[in-house]
Coordinates of C-alpha atoms and ligand atoms in Angstrom, one line a residue:
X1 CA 76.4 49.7 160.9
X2 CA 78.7 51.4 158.1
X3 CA 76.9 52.8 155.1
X4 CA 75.2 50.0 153.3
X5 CA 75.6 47.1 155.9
X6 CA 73.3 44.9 157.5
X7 CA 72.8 43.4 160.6
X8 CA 74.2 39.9 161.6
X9 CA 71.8 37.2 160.7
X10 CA 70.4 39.4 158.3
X11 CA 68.4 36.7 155.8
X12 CA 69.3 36.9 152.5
X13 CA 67.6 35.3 149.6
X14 CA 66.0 35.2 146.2
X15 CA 62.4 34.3 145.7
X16 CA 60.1 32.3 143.0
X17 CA 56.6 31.2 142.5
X18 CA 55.5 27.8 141.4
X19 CA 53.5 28.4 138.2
X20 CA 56.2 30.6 137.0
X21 CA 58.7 28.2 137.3
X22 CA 57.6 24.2 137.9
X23 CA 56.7 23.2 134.8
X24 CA 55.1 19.4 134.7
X25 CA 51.6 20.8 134.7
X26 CA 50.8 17.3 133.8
X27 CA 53.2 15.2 136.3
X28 CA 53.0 14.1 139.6
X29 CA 48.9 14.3 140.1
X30 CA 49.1 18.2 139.7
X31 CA 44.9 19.5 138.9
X32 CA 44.5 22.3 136.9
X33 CA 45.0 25.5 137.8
X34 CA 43.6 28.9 136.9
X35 CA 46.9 29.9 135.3
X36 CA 46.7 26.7 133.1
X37 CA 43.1 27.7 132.0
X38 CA 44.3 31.4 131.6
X39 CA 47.4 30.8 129.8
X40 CA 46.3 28.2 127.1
X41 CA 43.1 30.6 126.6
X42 CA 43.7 32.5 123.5
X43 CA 45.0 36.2 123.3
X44 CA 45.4 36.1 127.4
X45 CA 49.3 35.8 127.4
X46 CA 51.7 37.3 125.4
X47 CA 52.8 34.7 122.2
X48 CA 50.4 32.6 124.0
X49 CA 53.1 31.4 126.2
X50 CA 51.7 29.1 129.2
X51 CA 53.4 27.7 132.0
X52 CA 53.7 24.0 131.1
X53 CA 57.1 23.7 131.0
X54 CA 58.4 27.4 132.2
X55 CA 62.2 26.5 133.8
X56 CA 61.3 22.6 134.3
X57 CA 62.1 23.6 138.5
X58 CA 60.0 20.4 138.7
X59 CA 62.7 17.9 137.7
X60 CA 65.7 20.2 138.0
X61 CA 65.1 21.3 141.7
X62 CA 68.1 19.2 142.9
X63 CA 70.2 21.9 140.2
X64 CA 69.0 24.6 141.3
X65 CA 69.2 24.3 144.6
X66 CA 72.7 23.2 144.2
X67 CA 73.1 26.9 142.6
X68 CA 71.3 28.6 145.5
X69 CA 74.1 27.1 148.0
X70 CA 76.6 28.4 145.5
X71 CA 75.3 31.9 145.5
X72 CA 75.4 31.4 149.7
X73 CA 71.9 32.0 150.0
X74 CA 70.7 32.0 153.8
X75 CA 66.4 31.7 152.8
X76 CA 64.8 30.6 149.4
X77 CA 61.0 31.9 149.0
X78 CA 59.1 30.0 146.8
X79 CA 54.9 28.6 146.7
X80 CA 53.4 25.8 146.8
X81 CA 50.7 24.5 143.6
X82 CA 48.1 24.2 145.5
X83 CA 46.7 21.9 142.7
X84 CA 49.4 20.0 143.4
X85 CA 48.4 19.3 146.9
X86 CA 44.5 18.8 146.2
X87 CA 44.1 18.1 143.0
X88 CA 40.5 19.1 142.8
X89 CA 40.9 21.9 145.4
X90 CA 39.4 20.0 148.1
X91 CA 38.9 16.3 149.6
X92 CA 41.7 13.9 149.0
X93 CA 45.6 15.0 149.1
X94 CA 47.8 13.8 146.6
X95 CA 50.9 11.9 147.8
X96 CA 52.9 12.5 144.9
X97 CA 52.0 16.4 145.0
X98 CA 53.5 17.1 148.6
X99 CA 56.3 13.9 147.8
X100 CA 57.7 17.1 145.4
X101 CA 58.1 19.2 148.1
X102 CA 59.3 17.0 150.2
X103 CA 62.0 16.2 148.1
X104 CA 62.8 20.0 147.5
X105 CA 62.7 20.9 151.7
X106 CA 64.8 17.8 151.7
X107 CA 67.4 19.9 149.1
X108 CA 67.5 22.8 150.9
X109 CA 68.1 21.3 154.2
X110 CA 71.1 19.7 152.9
X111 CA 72.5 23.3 151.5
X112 CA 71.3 25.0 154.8
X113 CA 69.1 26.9 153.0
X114 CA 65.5 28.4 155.2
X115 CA 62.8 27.5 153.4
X116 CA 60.2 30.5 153.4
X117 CA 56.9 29.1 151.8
X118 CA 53.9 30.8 150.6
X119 CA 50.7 28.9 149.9
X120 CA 49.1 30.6 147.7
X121 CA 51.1 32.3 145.0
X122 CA 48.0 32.9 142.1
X123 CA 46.9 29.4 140.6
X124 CA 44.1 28.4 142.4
X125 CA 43.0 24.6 141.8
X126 CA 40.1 24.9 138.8
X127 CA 37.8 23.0 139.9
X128 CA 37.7 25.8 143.1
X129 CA 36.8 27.7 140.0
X130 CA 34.3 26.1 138.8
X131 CA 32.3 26.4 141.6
X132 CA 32.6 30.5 142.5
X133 CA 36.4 30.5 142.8
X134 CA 37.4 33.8 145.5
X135 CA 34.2 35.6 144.8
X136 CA 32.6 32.9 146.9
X137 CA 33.2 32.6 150.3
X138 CA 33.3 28.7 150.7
X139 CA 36.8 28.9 149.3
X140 CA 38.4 30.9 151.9
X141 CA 37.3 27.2 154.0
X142 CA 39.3 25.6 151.0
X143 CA 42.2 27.1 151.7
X144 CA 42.0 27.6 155.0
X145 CA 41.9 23.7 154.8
X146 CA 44.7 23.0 152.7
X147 CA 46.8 25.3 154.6
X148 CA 45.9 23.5 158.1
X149 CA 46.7 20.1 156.1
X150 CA 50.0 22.0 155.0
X151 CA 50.9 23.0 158.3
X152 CA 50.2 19.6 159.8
X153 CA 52.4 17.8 157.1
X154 CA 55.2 20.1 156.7
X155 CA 54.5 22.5 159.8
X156 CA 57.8 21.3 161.5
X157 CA 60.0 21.9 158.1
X158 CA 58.9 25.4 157.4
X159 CA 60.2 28.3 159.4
X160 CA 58.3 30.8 157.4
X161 CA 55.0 30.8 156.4
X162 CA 53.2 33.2 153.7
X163 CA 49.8 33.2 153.4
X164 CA 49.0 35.1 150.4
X165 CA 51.0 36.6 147.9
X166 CA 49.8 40.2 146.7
X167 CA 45.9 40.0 147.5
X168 CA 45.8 43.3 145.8
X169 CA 46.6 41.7 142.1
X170 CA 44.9 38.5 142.8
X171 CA 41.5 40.9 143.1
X172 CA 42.5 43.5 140.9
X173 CA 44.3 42.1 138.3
X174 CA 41.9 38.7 137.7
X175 CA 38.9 40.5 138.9
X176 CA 38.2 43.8 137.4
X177 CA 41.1 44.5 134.7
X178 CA 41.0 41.3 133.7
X179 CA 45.0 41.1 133.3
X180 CA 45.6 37.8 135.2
X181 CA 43.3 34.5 135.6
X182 CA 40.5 34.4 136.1
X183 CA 40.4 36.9 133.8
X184 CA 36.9 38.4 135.1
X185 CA 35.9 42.4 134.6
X186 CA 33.6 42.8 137.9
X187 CA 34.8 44.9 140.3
X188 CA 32.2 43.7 142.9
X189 CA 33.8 39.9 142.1
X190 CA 36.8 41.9 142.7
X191 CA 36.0 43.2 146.8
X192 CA 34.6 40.0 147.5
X193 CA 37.4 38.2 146.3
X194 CA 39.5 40.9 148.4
X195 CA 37.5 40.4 151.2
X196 CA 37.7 36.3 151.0
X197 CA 41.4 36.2 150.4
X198 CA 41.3 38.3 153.7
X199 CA 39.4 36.0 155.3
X200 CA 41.3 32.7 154.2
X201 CA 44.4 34.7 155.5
X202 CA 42.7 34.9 159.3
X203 CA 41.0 31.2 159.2
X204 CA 45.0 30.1 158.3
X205 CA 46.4 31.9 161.0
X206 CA 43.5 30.4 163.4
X207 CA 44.6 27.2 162.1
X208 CA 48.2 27.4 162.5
X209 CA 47.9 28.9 166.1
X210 CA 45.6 26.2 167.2
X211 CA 48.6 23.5 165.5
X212 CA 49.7 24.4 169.1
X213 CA 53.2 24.7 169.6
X214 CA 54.6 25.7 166.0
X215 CA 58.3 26.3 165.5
X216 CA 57.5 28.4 162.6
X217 CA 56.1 32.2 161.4
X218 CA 53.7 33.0 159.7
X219 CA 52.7 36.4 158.2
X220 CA 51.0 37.3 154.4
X221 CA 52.6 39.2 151.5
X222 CA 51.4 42.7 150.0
X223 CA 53.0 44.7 147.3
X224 CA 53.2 47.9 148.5
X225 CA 53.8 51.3 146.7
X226 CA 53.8 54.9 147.5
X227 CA 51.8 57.3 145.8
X228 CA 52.9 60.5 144.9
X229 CA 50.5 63.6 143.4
X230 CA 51.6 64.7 140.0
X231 CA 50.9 68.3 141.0
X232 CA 50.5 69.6 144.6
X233 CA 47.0 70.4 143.5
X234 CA 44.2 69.9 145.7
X235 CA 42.9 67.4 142.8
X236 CA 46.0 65.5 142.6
X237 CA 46.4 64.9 145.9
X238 CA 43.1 63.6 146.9
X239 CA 43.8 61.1 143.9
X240 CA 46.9 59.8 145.3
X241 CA 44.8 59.5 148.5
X242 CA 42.2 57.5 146.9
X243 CA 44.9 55.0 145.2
X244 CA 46.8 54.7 148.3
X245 CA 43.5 54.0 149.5
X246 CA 43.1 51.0 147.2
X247 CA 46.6 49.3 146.7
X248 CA 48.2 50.4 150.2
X249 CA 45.4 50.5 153.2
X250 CA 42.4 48.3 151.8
X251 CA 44.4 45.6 153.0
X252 CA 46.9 46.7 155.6
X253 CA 43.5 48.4 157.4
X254 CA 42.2 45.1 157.7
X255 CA 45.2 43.6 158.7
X256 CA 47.1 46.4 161.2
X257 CA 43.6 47.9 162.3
X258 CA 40.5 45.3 161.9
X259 CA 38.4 47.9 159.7
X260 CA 38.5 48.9 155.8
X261 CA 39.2 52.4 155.2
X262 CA 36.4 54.7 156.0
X263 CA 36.8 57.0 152.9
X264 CA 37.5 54.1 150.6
X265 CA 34.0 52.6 152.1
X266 CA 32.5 55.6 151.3
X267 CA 34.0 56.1 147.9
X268 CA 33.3 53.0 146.2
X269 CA 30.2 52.3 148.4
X270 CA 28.7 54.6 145.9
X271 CA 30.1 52.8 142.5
X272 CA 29.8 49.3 143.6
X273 CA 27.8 46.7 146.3
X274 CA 30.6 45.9 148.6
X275 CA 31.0 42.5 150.9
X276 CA 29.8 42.2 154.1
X277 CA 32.7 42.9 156.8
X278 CA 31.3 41.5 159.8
X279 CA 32.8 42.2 163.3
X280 CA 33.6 38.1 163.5
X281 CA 35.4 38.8 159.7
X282 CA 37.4 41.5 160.5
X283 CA 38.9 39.7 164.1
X284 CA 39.7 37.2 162.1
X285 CA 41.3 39.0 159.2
X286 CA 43.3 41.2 162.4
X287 CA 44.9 38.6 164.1
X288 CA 48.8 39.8 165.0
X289 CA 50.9 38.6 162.3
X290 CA 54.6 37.2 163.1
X291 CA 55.6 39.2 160.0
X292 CA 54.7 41.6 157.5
X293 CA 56.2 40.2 153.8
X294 CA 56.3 43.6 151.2
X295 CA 56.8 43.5 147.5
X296 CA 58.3 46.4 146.2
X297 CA 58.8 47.1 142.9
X298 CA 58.2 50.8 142.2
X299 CA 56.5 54.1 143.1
X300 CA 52.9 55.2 141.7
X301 CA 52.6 58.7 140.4
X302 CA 48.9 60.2 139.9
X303 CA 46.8 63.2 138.8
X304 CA 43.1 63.9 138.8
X305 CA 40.7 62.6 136.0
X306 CA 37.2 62.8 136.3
X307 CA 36.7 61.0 133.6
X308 CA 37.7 57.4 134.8
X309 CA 35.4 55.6 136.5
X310 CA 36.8 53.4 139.2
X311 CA 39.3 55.9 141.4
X312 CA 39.2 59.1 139.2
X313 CA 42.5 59.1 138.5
X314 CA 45.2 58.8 135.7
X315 CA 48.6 57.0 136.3
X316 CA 51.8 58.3 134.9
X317 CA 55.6 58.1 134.2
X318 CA 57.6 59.1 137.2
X319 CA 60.6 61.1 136.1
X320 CA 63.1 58.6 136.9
X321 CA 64.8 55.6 134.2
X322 CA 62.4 52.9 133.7
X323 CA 62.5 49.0 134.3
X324 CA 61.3 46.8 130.7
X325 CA 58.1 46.7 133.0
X326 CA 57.9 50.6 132.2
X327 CA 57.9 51.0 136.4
X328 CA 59.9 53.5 137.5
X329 CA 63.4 53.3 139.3
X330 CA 62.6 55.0 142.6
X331 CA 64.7 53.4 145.4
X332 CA 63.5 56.1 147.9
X333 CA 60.0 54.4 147.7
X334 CA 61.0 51.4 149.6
X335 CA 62.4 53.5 152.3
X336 CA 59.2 55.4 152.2
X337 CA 56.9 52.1 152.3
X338 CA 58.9 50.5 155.3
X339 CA 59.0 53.7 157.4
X340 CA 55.3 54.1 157.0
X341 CA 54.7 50.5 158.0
X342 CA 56.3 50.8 161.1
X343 CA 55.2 54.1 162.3
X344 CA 51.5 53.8 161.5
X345 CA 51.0 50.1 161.1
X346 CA 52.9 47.2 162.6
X347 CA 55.5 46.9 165.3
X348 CA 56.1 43.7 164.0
X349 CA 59.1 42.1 161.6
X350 CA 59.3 43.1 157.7
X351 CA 60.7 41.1 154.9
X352 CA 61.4 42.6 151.8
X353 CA 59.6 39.7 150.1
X354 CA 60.2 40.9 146.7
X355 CA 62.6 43.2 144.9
X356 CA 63.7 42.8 141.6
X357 CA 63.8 44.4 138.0
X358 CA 63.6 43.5 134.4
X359 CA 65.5 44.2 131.7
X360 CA 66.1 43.3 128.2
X361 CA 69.1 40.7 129.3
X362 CA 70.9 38.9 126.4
X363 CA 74.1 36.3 126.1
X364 CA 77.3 37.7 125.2
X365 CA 79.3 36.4 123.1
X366 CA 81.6 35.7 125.4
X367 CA 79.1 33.3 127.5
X368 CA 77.8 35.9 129.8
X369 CA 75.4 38.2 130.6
X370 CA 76.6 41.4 131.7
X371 CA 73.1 43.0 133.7
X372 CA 75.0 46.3 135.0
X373 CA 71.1 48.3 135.0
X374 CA 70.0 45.4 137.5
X375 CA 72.9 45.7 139.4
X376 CA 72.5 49.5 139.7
X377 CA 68.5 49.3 140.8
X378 CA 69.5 46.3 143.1
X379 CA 72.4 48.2 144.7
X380 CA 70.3 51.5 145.1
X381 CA 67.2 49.8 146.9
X382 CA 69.9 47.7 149.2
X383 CA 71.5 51.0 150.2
X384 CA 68.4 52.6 150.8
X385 CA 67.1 49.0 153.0
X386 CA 70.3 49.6 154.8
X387 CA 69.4 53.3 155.7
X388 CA 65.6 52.5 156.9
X389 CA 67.2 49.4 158.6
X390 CA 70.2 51.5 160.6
X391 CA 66.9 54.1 161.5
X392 CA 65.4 51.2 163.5
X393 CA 62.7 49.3 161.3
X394 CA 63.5 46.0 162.3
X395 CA 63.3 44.5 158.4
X396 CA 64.7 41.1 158.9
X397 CA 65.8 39.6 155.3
X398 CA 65.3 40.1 152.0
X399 CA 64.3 38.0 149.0
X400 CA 65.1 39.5 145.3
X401 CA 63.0 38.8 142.4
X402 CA 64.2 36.6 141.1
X403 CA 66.2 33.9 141.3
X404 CA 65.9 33.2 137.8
X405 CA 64.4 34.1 134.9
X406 CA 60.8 32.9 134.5
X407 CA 57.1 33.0 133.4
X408 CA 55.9 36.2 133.6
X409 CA 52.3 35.9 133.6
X410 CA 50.4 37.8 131.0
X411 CA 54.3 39.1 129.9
X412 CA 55.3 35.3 129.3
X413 CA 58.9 34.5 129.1
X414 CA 59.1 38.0 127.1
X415 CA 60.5 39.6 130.8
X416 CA 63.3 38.7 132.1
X417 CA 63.5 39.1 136.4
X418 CA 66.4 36.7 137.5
X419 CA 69.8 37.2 137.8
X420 CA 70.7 33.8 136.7
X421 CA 69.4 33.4 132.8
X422 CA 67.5 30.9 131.3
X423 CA 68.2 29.5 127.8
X424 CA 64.9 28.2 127.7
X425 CA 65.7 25.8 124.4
X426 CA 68.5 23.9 126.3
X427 CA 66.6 24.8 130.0
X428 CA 70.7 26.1 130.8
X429 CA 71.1 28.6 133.8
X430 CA 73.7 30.9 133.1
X431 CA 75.0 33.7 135.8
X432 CA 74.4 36.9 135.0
X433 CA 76.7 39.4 136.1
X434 CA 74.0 40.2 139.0
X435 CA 74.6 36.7 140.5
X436 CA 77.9 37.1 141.0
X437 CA 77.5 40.3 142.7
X438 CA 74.6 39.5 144.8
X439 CA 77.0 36.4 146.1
X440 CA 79.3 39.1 146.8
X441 CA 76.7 41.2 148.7
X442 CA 75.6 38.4 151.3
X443 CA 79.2 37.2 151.3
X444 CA 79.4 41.2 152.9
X445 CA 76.7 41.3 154.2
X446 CA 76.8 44.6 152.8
X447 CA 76.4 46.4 149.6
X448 CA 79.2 46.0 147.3
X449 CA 80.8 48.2 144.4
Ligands
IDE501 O1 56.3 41.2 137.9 C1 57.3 40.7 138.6 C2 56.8 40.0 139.9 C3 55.9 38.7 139.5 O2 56.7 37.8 138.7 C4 55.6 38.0 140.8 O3 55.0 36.7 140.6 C5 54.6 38.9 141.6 O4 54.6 38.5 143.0 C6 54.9 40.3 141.5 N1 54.3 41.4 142.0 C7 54.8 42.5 141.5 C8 54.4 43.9 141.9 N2 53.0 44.0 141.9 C9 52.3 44.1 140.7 C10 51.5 45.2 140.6 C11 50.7 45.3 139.4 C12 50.8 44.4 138.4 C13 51.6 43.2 138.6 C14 52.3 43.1 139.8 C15 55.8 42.2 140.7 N3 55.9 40.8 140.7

């Protein structure tokens, strides 16, 4: 392949998540979720923004897809509200919850666009919640339930199936920071919750394997970063281990090898009362995967601290520009992430599930948005995909984040992601510069000037 092509069949696409961009928290049977209890909880979100109405994808679906087939997208990843589905978690579905999705597959059939679906993409039903939420292990059999009822109902729709989306954040972030919902500081809620999300991962696989014949993949999403020393001390670089430790291999050691890591055992063992990881866990938890989905945003640069508690360590700026998240430009770092995957982990297909950037987008005056910075880290990382790609990883497609601007979580609608731009006042998508250049790039199927 020339410099900065890819492959024939190569799967483009853009992704989204539901609570980020649905809207109609109230509509169509749809329970509460975790993110409607976070976000509407004072001081948790930025302006108190909440995703009630976000980019109202819920009623102007048929729109969007419409714009998807215009950009010549091959795959569209977005989730599925689980509230939406069972209301209450659990028990009875709700008709006019999967009817939604139904209608949306439906959409994208007609466009020719793959659907690529992951179930669980953060907003977990409430009342799941209520009663122990991921810290308790009765709701990996939630899930794993809903995802057998998903696979049964929509099973011969969906050619790709994501479990989970970023494990790492979901226990991290709404477990012991606090960042996300649930919004919980307990780091030993936190390894449970790791360890459950795991589990729910395996018991779906189980299920969807026992479905029988299934035309579809499945696989699970982790955002993935390398981790560089600040120094070449001694110090700094058993830091970076112990991060790598915690973000990279507590969950693709699981996965790729049916064991946690034996010196992250060790090291929090001490701090905190981990989960039981029983033999019967971990072969669930390491069943082969028919794909590995990585998000990849950014590289994580670290030096010593004895002073912090949790990994000893002290994150700081990389050298390179920075995104409006304040993360790093570092292109090389997907490169890095993929090669390391395949060589030490998985034989097995990679997506690049997520890419993406923000930046402080506004309308011209003219009408349009000219995003030249998100052009540039887009164009970077797809020459560098192309490189790892032409070396022999066998990554498969790619899904930039994100199709459009949306709810950012605990950023709100303060961070724009998409390349098309929404006027949230009027609900108007307008192309940045970025869409027209990513239509461009799968029109190629190659990185363009
Ligand atoms: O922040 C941008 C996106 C977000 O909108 C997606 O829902 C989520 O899947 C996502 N994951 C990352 C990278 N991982 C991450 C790490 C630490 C904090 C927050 C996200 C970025 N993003």
């Amino acid at each position: 392949m020339a410099e900065g092509g890819f492959p024939p069949g190569f799967l483009w696409g853009a992704a989204t998540a539901a609570y980020q961009i649905e809207g109609a928290v109230d509509e169509g049977g749809r329970g509460e979720s975790i993110w409607d209890r976070f976000s509407h909880t004072p001081g948790k979100t930025r302006d108190g923004d909440t995703g009630d109405v976000a980019c109202d994808h819920y009623h102007r679906y048929r729109d969007d897809v419409r714009i998807m087939r215009e950009l010549g997208l091959a795959a569209y990843r977005f989730s599925v509200a689980w509230p939406r589905i069972f209301p209450e978690g659990r028990g009875r579905p709700n008709p006019d919850g999967v009817a939604f999705y139904e209608r949306l597959l439906d959409e994208l059939e007609k466009a020719g666009i793959q659907p690529v679906v992951t179930l669980y993409h953060w907003d977990l039903p409430q009342a799941l919640q209520d009663r122990g939420g991921w810290p308790h292990r009765d709701t990996a059999y939630r899930f794993a339930d809903y995802a057998a009822w998903m696979f049964e109902r929509l099973g011969d729709r969906v050619p790709y199936w994501i479990t989970h989306n970023e494990p790492f954040v979901v226990s991290i972030l709404g477990h012991v920071t606090g960042e996300h919902a649930p919004g919980l500081n307990d780091p030993a809620a936190g390894f449970r919750t790791a360890h459950h999300l795991l589990l729910s991962h395996g018991l779906a696989v189980q299920a969807f394997r026992e479905g029988g014949r299934r035309k579809g993949r499945i696989g699970i999403t982790l955002n993935l970063s390398p981790v560089h020393p600040a120094s070449g001390s001694p110090e700094d670089e058993a830091a970076a281990r112990r991060v790598d430790g915690l973000i990279n291999r507590w969950f693709l050691d699981p996965l790729f090898r049916g064991a946690y890591p034996e010196d992250m055992v060790e090291h929090f063992g001490r701090l905190i009362p981990l989960p039981e990881a029983s033999e019967d866990d971990m072969r669930l938890i390491s069943q082969d995967v028919d794909f590995l989905g990585v998000n990849y945003y950014s590289r994580q640069v670290v030096r010593h601290d004895p002073g912090e508690l949790f990994l000893q360590m002290r994150q700081i700026d990389g050298p390179g520009p920075k995104t409006e998240m304040g993360w790093e430009v570092y292109p090389a770092g997907l490169g890095e992430i993929l090669r390391r995957l395949h060589e030490a982990y998985t034989k097995a297909p990679l997506f690049v599930t997520e890419n993406g950037a923000a930046y402080p987008d506004t309308v011209s005056p003219d009408g349009a948005v000219h995003d030249p910075d998100r052009i540039a880290y887009l164009r970077d990382h797809l020459l560098e995909l192309s490189r790892v790609i032409a070396g022999g990883v066998p990554v498969q497609g790619y899904f930039l984040w994100s199709l459009m601007d949306n709810f950012e979580w605990a950023h709100g609608y303060s961070k724009r992601f998409g390349i098309l731009y929404v006027d949230y006042p009027t609900q108007r998508r307008i192309w940045k510069d970025s869409a027209y250049w990513y239509r461009r790039v799968i029109e190629a199927n190659a990185v363009v000037e």
